[in-house]
Short mmCIF file of the N, C-alpha and C atoms (twelve columns), coordinates in Angstrom:
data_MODEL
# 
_entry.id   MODEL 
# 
loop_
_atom_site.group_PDB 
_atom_site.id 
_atom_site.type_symbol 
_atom_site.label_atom_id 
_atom_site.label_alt_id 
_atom_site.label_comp_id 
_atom_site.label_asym_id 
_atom_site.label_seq_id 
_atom_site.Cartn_x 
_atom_site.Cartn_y 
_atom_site.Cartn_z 
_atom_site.pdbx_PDB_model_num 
ATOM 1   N N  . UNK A 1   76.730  -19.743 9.733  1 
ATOM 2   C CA . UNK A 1   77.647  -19.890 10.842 1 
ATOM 3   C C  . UNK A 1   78.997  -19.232 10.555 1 
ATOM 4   N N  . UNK A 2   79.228  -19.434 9.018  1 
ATOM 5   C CA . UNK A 2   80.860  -18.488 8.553  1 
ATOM 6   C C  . UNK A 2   80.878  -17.399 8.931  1 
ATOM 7   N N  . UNK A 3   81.597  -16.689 8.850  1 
ATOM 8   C CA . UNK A 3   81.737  -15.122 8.322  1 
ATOM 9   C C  . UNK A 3   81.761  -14.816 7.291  1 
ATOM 10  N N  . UNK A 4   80.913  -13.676 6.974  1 
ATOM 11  C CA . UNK A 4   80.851  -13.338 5.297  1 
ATOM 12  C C  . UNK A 4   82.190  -12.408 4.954  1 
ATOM 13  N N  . UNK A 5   82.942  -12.510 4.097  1 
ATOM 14  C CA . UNK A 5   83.866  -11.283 3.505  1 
ATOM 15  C C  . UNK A 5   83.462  -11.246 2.489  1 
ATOM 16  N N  . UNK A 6   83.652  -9.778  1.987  1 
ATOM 17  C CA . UNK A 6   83.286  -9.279  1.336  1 
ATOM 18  C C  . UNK A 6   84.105  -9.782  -0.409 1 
ATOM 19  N N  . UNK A 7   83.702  -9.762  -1.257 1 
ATOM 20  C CA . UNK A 7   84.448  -10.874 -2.870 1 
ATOM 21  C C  . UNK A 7   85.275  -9.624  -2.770 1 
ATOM 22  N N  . UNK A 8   85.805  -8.565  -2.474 1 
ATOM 23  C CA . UNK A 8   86.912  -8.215  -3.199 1 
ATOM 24  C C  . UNK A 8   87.882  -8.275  -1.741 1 
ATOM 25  N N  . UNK A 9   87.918  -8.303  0.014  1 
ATOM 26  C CA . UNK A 9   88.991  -8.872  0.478  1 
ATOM 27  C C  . UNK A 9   89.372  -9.958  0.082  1 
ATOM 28  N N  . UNK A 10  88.192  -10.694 -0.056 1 
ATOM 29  C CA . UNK A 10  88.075  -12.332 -0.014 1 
ATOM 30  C C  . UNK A 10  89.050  -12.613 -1.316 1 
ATOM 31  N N  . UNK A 11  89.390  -11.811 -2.171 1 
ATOM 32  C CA . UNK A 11  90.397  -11.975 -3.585 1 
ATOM 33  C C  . UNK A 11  91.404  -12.181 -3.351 1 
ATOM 34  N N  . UNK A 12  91.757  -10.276 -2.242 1 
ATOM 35  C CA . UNK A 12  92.834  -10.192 -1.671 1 
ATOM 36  C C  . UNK A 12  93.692  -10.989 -1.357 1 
ATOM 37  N N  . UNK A 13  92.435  -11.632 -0.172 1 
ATOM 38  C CA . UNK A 13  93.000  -12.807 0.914  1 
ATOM 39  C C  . UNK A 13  93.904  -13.875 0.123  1 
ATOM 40  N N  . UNK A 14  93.047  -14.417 -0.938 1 
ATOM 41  C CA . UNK A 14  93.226  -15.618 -1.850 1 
ATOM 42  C C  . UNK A 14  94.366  -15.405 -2.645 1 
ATOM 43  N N  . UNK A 15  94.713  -14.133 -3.162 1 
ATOM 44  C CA . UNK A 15  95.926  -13.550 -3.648 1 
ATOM 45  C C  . UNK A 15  97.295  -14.152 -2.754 1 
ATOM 46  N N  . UNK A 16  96.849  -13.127 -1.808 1 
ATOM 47  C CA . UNK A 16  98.079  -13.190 -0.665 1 
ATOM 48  C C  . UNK A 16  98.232  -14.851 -0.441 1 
ATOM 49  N N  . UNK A 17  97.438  -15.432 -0.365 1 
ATOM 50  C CA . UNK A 17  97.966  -16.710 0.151  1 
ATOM 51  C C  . UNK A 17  98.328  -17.879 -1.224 1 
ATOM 52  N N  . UNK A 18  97.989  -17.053 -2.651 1 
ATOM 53  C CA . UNK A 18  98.463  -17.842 -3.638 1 
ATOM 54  C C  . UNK A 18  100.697 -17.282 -3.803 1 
ATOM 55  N N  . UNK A 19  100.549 -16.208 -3.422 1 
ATOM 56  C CA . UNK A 19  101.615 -15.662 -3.317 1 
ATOM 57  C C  . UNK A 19  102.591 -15.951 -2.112 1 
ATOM 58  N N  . UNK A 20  102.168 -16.077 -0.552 1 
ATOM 59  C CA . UNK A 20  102.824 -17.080 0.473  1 
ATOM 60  C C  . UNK A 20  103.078 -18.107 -0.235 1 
ATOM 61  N N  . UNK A 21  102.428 -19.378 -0.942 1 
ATOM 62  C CA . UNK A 21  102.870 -20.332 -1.547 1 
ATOM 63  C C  . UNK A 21  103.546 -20.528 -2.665 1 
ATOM 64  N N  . UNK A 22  103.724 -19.278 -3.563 1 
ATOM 65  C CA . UNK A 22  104.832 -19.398 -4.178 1 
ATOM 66  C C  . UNK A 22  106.281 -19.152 -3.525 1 
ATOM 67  N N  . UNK A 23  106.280 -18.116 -2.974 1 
ATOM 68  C CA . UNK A 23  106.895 -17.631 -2.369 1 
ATOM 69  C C  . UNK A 23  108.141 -18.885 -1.428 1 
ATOM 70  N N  . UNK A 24  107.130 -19.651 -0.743 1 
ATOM 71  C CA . UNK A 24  107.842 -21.287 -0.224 1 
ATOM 72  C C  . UNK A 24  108.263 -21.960 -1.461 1 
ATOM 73  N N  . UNK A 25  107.821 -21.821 -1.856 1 
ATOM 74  C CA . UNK A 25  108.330 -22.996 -3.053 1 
ATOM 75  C C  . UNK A 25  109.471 -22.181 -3.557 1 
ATOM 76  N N  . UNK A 26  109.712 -21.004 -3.666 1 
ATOM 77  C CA . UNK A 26  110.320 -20.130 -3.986 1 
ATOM 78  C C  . UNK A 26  111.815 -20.695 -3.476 1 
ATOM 79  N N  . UNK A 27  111.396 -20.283 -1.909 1 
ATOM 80  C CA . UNK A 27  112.783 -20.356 -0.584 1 
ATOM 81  C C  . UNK A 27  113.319 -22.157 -0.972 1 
ATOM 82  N N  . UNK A 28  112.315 -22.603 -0.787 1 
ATOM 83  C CA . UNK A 28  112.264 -24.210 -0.563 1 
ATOM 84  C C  . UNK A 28  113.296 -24.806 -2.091 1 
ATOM 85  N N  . UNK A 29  113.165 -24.374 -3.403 1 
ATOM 86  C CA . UNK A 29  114.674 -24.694 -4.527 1 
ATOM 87  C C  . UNK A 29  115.147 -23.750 -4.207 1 
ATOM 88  N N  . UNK A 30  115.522 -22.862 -3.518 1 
ATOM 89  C CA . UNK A 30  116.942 -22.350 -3.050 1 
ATOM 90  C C  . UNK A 30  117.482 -22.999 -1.741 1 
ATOM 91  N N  . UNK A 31  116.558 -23.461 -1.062 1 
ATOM 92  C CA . UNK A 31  117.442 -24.190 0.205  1 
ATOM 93  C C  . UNK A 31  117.555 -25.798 -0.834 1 
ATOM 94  N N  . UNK A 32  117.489 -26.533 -1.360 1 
ATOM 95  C CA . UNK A 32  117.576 -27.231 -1.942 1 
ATOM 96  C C  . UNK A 32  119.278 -26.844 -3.104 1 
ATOM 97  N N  . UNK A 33  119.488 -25.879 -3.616 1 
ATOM 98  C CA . UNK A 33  120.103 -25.449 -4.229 1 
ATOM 99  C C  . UNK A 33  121.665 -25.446 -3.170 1 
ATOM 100 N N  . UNK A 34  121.213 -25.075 -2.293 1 
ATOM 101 C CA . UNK A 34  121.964 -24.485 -1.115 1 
ATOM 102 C C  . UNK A 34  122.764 -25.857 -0.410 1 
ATOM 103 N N  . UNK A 35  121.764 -26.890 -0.323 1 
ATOM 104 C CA . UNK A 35  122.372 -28.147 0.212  1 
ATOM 105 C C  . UNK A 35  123.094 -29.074 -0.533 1 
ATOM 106 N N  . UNK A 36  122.656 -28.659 -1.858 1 
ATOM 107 C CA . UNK A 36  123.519 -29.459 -3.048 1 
ATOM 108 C C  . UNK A 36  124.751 -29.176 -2.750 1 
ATOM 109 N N  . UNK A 37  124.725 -27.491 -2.997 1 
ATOM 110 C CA . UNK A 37  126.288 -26.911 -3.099 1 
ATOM 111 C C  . UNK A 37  127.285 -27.709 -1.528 1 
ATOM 112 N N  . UNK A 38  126.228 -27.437 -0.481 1 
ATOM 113 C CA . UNK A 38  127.209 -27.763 0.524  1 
ATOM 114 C C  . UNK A 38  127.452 -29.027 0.565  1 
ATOM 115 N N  . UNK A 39  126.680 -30.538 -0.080 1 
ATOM 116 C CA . UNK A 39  127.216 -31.730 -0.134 1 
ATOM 117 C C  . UNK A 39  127.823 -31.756 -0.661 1 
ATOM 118 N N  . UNK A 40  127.874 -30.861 -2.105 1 
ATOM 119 C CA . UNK A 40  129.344 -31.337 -2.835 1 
ATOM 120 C C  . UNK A 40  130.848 -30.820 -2.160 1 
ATOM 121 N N  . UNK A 41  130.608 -29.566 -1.717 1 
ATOM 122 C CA . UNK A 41  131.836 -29.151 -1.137 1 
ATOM 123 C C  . UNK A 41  132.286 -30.485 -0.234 1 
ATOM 124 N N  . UNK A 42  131.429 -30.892 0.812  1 
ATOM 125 C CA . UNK A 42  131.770 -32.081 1.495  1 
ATOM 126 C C  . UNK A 42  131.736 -33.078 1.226  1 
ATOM 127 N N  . UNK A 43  131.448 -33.693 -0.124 1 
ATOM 128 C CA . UNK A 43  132.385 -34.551 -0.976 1 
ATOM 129 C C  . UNK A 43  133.286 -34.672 -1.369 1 
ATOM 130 N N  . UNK A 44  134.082 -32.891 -1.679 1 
ATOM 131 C CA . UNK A 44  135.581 -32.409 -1.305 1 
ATOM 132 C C  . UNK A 44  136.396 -32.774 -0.549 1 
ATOM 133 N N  . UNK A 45  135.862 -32.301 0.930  1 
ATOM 134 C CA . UNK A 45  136.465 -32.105 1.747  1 
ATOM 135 C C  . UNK A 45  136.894 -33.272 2.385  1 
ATOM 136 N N  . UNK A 46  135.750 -34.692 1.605  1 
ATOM 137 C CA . UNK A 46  136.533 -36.189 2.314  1 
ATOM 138 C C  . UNK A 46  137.307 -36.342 1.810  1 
ATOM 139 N N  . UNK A 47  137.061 -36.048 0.164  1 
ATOM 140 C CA . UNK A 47  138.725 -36.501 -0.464 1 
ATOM 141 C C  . UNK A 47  139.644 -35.959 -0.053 1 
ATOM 142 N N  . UNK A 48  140.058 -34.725 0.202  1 
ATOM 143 C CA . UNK A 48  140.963 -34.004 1.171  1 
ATOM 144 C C  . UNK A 48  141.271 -34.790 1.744  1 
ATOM 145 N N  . UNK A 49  140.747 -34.982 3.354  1 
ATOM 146 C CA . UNK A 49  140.933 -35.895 4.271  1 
ATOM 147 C C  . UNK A 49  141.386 -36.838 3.993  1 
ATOM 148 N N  . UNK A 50  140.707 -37.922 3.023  1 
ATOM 149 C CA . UNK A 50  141.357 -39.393 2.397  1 
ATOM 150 C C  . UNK A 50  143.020 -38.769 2.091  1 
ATOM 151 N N  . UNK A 51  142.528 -37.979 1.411  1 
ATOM 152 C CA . UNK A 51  144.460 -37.819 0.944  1 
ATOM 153 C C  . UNK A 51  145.403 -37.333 1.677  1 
ATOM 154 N N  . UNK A 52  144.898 -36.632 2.674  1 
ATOM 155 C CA . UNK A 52  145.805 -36.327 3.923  1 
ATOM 156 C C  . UNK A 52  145.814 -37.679 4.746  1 
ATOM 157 N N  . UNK A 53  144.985 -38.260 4.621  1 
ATOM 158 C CA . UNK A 53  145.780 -39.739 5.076  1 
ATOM 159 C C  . UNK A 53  146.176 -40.263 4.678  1 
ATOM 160 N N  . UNK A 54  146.350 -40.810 3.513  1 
ATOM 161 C CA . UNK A 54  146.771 -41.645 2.584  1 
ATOM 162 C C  . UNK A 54  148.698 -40.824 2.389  1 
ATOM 163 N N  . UNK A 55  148.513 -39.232 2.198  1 
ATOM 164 C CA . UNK A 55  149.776 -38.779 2.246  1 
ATOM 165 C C  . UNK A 55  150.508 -39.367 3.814  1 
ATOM 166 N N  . UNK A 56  149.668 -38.987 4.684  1 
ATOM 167 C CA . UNK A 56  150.117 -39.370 6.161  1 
ATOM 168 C C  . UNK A 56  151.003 -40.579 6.175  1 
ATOM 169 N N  . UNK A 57  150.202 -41.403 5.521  1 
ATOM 170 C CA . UNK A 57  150.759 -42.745 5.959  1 
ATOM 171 C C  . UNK A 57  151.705 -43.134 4.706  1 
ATOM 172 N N  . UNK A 58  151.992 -42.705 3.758  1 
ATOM 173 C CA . UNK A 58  153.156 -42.722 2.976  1 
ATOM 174 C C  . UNK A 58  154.368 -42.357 3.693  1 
ATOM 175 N N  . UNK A 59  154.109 -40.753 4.309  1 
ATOM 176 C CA . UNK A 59  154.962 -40.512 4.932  1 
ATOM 177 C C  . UNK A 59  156.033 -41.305 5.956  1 
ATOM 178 N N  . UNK A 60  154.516 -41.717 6.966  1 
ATOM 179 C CA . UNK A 60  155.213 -42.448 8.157  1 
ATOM 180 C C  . UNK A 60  155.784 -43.506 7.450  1 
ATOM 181 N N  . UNK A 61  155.080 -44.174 6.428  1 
ATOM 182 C CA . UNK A 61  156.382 -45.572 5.758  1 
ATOM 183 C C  . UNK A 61  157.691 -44.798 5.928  1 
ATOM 184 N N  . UNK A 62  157.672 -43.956 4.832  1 
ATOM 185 C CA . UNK A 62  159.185 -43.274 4.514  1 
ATOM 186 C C  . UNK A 62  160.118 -43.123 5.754  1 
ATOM 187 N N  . UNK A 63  159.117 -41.965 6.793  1 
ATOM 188 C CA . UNK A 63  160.295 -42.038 7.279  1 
ATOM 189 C C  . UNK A 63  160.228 -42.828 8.607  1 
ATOM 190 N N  . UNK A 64  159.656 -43.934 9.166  1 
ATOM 191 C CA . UNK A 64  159.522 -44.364 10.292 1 
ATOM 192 C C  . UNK A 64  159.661 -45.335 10.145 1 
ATOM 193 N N  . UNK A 65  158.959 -46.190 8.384  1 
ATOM 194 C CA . UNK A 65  158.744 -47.748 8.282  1 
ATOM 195 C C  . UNK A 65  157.678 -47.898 8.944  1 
ATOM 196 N N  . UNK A 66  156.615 -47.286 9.029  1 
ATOM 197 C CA . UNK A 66  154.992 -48.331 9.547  1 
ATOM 198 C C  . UNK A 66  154.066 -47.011 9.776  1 
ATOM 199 N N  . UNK A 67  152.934 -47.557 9.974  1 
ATOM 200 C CA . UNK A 67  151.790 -46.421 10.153 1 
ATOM 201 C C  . UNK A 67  151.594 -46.862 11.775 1 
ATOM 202 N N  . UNK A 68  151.632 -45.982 12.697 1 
ATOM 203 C CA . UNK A 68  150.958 -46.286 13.746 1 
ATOM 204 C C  . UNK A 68  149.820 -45.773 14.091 1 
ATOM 205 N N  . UNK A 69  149.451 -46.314 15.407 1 
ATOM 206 C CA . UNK A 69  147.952 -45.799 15.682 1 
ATOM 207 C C  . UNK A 69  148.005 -44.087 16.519 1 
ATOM 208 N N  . UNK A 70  149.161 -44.093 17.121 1 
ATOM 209 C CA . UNK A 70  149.455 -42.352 17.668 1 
ATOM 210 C C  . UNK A 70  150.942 -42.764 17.103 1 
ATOM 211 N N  . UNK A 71  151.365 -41.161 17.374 1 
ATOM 212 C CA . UNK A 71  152.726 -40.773 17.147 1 
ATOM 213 C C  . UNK A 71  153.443 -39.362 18.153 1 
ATOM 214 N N  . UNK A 72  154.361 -39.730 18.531 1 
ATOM 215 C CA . UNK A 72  154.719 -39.127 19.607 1 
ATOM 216 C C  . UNK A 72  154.795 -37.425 18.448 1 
ATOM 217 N N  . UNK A 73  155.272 -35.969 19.335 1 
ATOM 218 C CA . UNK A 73  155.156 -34.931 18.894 1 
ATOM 219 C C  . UNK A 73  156.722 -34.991 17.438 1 
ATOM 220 N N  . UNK A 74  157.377 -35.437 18.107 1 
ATOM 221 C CA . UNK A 74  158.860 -35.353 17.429 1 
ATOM 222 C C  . UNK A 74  158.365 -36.011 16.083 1 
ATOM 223 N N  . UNK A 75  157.785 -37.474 16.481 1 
ATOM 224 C CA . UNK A 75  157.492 -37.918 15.157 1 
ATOM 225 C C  . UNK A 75  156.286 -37.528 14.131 1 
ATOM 226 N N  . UNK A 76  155.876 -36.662 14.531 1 
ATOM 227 C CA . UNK A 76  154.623 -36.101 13.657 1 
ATOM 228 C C  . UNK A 76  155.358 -34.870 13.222 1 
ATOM 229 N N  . UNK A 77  156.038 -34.019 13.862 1 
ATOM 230 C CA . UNK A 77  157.334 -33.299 13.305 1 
ATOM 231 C C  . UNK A 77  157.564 -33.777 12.104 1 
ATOM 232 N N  . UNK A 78  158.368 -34.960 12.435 1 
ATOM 233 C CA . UNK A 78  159.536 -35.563 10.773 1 
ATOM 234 C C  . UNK A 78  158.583 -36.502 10.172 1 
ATOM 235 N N  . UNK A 79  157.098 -36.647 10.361 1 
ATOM 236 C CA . UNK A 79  156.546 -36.817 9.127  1 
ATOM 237 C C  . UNK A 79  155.724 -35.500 8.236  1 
ATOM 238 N N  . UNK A 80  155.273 -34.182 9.074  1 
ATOM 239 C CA . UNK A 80  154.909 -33.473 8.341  1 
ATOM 240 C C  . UNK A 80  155.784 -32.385 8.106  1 
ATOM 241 N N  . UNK A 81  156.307 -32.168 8.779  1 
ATOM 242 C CA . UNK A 81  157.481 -31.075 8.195  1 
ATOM 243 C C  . UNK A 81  156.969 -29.516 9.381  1 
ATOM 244 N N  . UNK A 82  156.235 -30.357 10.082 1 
ATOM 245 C CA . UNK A 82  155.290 -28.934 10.705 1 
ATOM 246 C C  . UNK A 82  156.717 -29.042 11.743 1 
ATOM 247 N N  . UNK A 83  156.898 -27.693 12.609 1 
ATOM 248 C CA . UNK A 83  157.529 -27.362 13.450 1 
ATOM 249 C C  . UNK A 83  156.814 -28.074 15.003 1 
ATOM 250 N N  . UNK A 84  157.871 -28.500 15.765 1 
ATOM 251 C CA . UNK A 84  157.493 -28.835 17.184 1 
ATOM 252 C C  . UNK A 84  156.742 -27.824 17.868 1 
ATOM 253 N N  . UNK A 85  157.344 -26.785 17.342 1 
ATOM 254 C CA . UNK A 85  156.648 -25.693 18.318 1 
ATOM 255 C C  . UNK A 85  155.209 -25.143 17.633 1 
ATOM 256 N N  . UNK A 86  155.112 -25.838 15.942 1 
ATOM 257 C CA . UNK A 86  153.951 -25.096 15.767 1 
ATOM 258 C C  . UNK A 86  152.766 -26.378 16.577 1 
ATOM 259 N N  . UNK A 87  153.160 -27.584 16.711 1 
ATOM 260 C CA . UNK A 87  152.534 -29.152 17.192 1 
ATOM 261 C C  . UNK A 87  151.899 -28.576 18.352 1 
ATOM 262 N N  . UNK A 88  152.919 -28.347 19.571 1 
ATOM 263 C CA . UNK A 88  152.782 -27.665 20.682 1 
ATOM 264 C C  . UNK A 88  151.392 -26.800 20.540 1 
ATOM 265 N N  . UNK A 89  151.841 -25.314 20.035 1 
ATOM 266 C CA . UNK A 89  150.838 -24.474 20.099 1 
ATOM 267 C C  . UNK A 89  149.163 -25.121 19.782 1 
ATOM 268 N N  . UNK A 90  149.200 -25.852 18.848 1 
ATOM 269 C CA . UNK A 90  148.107 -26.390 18.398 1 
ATOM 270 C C  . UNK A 90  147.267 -27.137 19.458 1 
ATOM 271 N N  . UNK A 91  148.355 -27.675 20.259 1 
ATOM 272 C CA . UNK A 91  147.752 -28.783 21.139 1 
ATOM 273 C C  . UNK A 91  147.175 -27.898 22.466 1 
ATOM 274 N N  . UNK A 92  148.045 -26.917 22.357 1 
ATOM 275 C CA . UNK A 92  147.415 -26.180 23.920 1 
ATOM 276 C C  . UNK A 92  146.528 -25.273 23.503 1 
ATOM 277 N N  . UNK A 93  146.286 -24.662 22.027 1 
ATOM 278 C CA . UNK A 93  145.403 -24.131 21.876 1 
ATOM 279 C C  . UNK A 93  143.536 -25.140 21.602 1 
ATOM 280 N N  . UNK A 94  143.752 -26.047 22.067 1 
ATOM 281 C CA . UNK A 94  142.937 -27.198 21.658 1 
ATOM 282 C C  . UNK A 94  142.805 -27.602 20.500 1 
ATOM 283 N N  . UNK A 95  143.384 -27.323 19.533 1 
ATOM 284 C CA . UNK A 95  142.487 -27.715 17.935 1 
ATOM 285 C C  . UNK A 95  142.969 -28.833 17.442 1 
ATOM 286 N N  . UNK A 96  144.420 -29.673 18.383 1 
ATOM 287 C CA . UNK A 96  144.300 -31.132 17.998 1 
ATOM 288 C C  . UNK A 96  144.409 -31.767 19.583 1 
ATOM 289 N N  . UNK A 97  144.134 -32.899 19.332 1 
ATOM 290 C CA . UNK A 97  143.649 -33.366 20.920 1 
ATOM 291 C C  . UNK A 97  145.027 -34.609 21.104 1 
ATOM 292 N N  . UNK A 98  145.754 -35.071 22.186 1 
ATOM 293 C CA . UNK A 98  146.469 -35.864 22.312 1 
ATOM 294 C C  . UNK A 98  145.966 -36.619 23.586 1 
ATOM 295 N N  . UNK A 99  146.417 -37.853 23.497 1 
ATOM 296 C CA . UNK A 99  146.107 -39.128 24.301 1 
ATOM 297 C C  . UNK A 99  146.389 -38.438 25.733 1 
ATOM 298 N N  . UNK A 100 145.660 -39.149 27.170 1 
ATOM 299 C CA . UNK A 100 145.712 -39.035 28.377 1 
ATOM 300 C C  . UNK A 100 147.049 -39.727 28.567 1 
ATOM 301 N N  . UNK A 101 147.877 -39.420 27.984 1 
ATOM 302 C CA . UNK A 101 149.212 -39.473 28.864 1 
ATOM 303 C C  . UNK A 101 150.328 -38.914 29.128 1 
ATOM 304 N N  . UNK A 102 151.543 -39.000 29.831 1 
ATOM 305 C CA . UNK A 102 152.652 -37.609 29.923 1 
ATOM 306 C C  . UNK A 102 153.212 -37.476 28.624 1 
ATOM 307 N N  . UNK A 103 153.333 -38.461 28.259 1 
ATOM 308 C CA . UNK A 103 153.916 -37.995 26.442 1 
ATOM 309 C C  . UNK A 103 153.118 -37.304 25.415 1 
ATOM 310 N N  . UNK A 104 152.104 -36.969 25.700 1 
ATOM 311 C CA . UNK A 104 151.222 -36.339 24.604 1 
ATOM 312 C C  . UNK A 104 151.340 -37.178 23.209 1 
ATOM 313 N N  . UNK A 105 151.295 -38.498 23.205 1 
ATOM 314 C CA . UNK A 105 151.036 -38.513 21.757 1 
ATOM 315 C C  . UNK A 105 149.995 -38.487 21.500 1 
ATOM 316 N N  . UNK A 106 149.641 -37.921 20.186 1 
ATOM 317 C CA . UNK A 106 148.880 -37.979 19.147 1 
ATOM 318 C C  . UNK A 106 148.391 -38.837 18.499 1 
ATOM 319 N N  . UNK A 107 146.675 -39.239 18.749 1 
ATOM 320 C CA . UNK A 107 146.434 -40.107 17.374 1 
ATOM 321 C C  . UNK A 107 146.538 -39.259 15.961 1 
ATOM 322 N N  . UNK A 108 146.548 -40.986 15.406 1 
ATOM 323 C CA . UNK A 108 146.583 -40.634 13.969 1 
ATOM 324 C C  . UNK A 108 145.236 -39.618 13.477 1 
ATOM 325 N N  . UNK A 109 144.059 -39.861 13.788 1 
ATOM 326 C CA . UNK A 109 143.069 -39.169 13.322 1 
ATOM 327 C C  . UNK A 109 143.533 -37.520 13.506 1 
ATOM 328 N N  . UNK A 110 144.088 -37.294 14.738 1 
ATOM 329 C CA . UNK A 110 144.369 -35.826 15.230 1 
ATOM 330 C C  . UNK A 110 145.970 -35.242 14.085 1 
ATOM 331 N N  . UNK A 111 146.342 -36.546 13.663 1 
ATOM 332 C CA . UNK A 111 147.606 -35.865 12.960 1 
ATOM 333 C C  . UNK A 111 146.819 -35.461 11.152 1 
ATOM 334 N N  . UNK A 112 145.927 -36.113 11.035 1 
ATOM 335 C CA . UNK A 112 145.054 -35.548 9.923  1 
ATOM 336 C C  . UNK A 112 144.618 -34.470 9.867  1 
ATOM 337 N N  . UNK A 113 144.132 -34.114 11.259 1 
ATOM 338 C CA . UNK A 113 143.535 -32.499 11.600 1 
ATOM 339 C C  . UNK A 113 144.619 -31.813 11.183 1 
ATOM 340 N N  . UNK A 114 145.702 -32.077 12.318 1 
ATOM 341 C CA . UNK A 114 146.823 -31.064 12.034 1 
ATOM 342 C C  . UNK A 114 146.969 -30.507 10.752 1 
ATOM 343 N N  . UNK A 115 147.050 -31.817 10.016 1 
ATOM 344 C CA . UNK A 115 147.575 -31.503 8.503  1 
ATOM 345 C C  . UNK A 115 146.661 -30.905 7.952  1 
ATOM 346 N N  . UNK A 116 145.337 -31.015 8.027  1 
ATOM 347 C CA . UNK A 116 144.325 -29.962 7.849  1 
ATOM 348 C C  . UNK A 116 144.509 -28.934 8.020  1 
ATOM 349 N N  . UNK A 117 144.492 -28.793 8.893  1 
ATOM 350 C CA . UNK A 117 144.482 -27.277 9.212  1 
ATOM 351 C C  . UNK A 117 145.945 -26.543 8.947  1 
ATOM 352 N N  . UNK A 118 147.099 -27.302 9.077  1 
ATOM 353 C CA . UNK A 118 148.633 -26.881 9.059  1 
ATOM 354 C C  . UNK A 118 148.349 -25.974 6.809  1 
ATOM 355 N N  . UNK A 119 148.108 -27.116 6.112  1 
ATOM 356 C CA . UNK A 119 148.298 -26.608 4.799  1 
ATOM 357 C C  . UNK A 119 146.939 -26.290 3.822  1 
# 
Protein backbone atom coordinates (compact mmCIF):
# COMPACT_ATOMS: atom_id res chain seq x y z
CA UNK A 1 0.00 0.00 0.00
CA UNK A 2 3.33 2.42 0.77
CA UNK A 3 5.32 3.81 -1.73
CA UNK A 4 8.54 2.30 -2.38
CA UNK A 5 11.72 4.84 -2.43
CA UNK A 6 14.39 3.95 -3.49
CA UNK A 7 17.47 3.23 -0.09
CA UNK A 8 19.56 5.90 -1.42
CA UNK A 9 16.58 8.95 -1.60
CA UNK A 10 15.15 7.26 1.26
CA UNK A 11 18.87 8.21 3.12
CA UNK A 12 18.63 11.46 1.66
CA UNK A 13 15.23 12.00 2.95
CA UNK A 14 16.29 10.68 6.52
CA UNK A 15 19.41 12.94 6.35
CA UNK A 16 17.52 16.02 5.60
CA UNK A 17 15.12 15.50 8.26
CA UNK A 18 17.92 14.41 10.87
CA UNK A 19 19.38 17.84 9.94
CA UNK A 20 15.75 19.99 10.08
CA UNK A 21 15.94 18.68 13.67
CA UNK A 22 19.06 19.75 14.55
CA UNK A 23 18.81 22.62 13.02
CA UNK A 24 15.46 23.51 15.63
CA UNK A 25 17.17 22.63 18.37
CA UNK A 26 19.76 24.69 16.94
CA UNK A 27 17.31 28.09 16.63
CA UNK A 28 15.34 26.86 19.75
CA UNK A 29 19.02 27.59 22.52
CA UNK A 30 19.38 30.64 20.70
CA UNK A 31 15.85 31.87 21.17
CA UNK A 32 16.26 30.64 24.66
CA UNK A 33 19.62 32.51 24.87
CA UNK A 34 17.83 35.49 23.45
CA UNK A 35 15.06 35.61 26.21
CA UNK A 36 17.46 35.26 28.99
CA UNK A 37 19.33 38.28 27.76
CA UNK A 38 16.05 40.22 27.38
CA UNK A 39 14.72 39.21 31.04
CA UNK A 40 17.68 40.29 32.47
CA UNK A 41 17.83 43.60 30.77
CA UNK A 42 14.18 43.88 32.23
CA UNK A 43 15.25 43.09 35.52
CA UNK A 44 17.25 46.33 34.88
CA UNK A 45 15.00 48.26 33.72
CA UNK A 46 12.59 47.71 37.03
CA UNK A 47 15.29 48.69 39.11
CA UNK A 48 15.58 51.80 37.08
CA UNK A 49 12.04 52.48 37.48
CA UNK A 50 12.07 51.52 41.36
CA UNK A 51 14.74 54.17 41.61
CA UNK A 52 13.21 56.74 39.62
CA UNK A 53 10.60 56.44 42.09
CA UNK A 54 12.04 56.10 45.03
CA UNK A 55 14.36 59.30 43.71
CA UNK A 56 10.82 60.87 42.80
CA UNK A 57 9.53 60.71 45.98
CA UNK A 58 12.61 61.87 47.93
CA UNK A 59 12.40 64.65 45.88
CA UNK A 60 8.79 65.62 46.36
CA UNK A 61 9.61 65.23 50.37
CA UNK A 62 12.38 67.82 49.83
CA UNK A 63 10.86 70.05 48.06
CA UNK A 64 7.01 69.93 48.61
CA UNK A 65 6.95 67.84 52.04
CA UNK A 66 4.76 64.73 50.79
CA UNK A 67 4.44 62.39 47.84
CA UNK A 68 1.26 62.91 46.04
CA UNK A 69 -0.82 60.93 43.86
CA UNK A 70 -0.54 63.69 40.64
CA UNK A 71 1.37 66.81 40.58
CA UNK A 72 0.50 69.82 38.87
CA UNK A 73 3.20 70.81 35.70
CA UNK A 74 5.07 73.60 37.88
CA UNK A 75 5.48 71.05 40.51
CA UNK A 76 6.99 68.26 38.57
CA UNK A 77 9.22 71.17 37.22
CA UNK A 78 10.79 71.86 40.89
CA UNK A 79 10.93 68.30 41.60
CA UNK A 80 12.83 67.18 38.49
CA UNK A 81 14.66 69.96 37.36
CA UNK A 82 13.05 69.26 33.81
CA UNK A 83 11.96 72.58 32.14
CA UNK A 84 8.07 73.56 31.93
CA UNK A 85 8.41 73.81 28.51
CA UNK A 86 10.27 70.56 28.09
CA UNK A 87 6.81 68.96 30.53
CA UNK A 88 4.60 70.70 27.98
CA UNK A 89 6.18 69.35 24.82
CA UNK A 90 6.12 65.87 26.21
CA UNK A 91 2.57 66.03 27.07
CA UNK A 92 1.36 67.21 23.64
CA UNK A 93 3.63 65.06 22.01
CA UNK A 94 1.81 62.12 23.90
CA UNK A 95 4.63 60.30 25.65
CA UNK A 96 3.36 61.31 29.16
CA UNK A 97 -0.33 61.29 29.72
CA UNK A 98 -2.08 63.86 32.26
CA UNK A 99 -5.40 63.58 34.16
CA UNK A 100 -8.92 64.66 32.35
CA UNK A 101 -8.77 67.95 33.71
CA UNK A 102 -8.02 71.84 32.85
CA UNK A 103 -4.96 71.70 34.96
CA UNK A 104 -3.20 68.92 33.36
CA UNK A 105 -1.85 67.32 36.27
CA UNK A 106 0.14 64.54 36.11
CA UNK A 107 0.10 61.26 37.81
CA UNK A 108 2.78 60.11 39.65
CA UNK A 109 3.25 56.95 37.47
CA UNK A 110 3.50 59.47 34.29
CA UNK A 111 6.13 61.64 36.29
CA UNK A 112 8.31 58.30 36.36
CA UNK A 113 7.99 58.10 32.58
CA UNK A 114 9.03 61.55 32.28
CA UNK A 115 12.00 60.92 34.29
CA UNK A 116 12.56 58.02 32.13
CA UNK A 117 12.71 59.17 29.35
CA UNK A 118 13.95 63.00 30.46
CA UNK A 119 17.63 61.26 31.78
Amino acid sequence: MGVKIPAKEGNLIQDEIWNLIRKKQELNEELARINRKLKEKLNLQRQVIIDYESWIKQKSIEKLGEVKASYSIREVSKITGISRSTIHHRIMEGQILTLEDKNKRIPFEEVVKLVSLYY
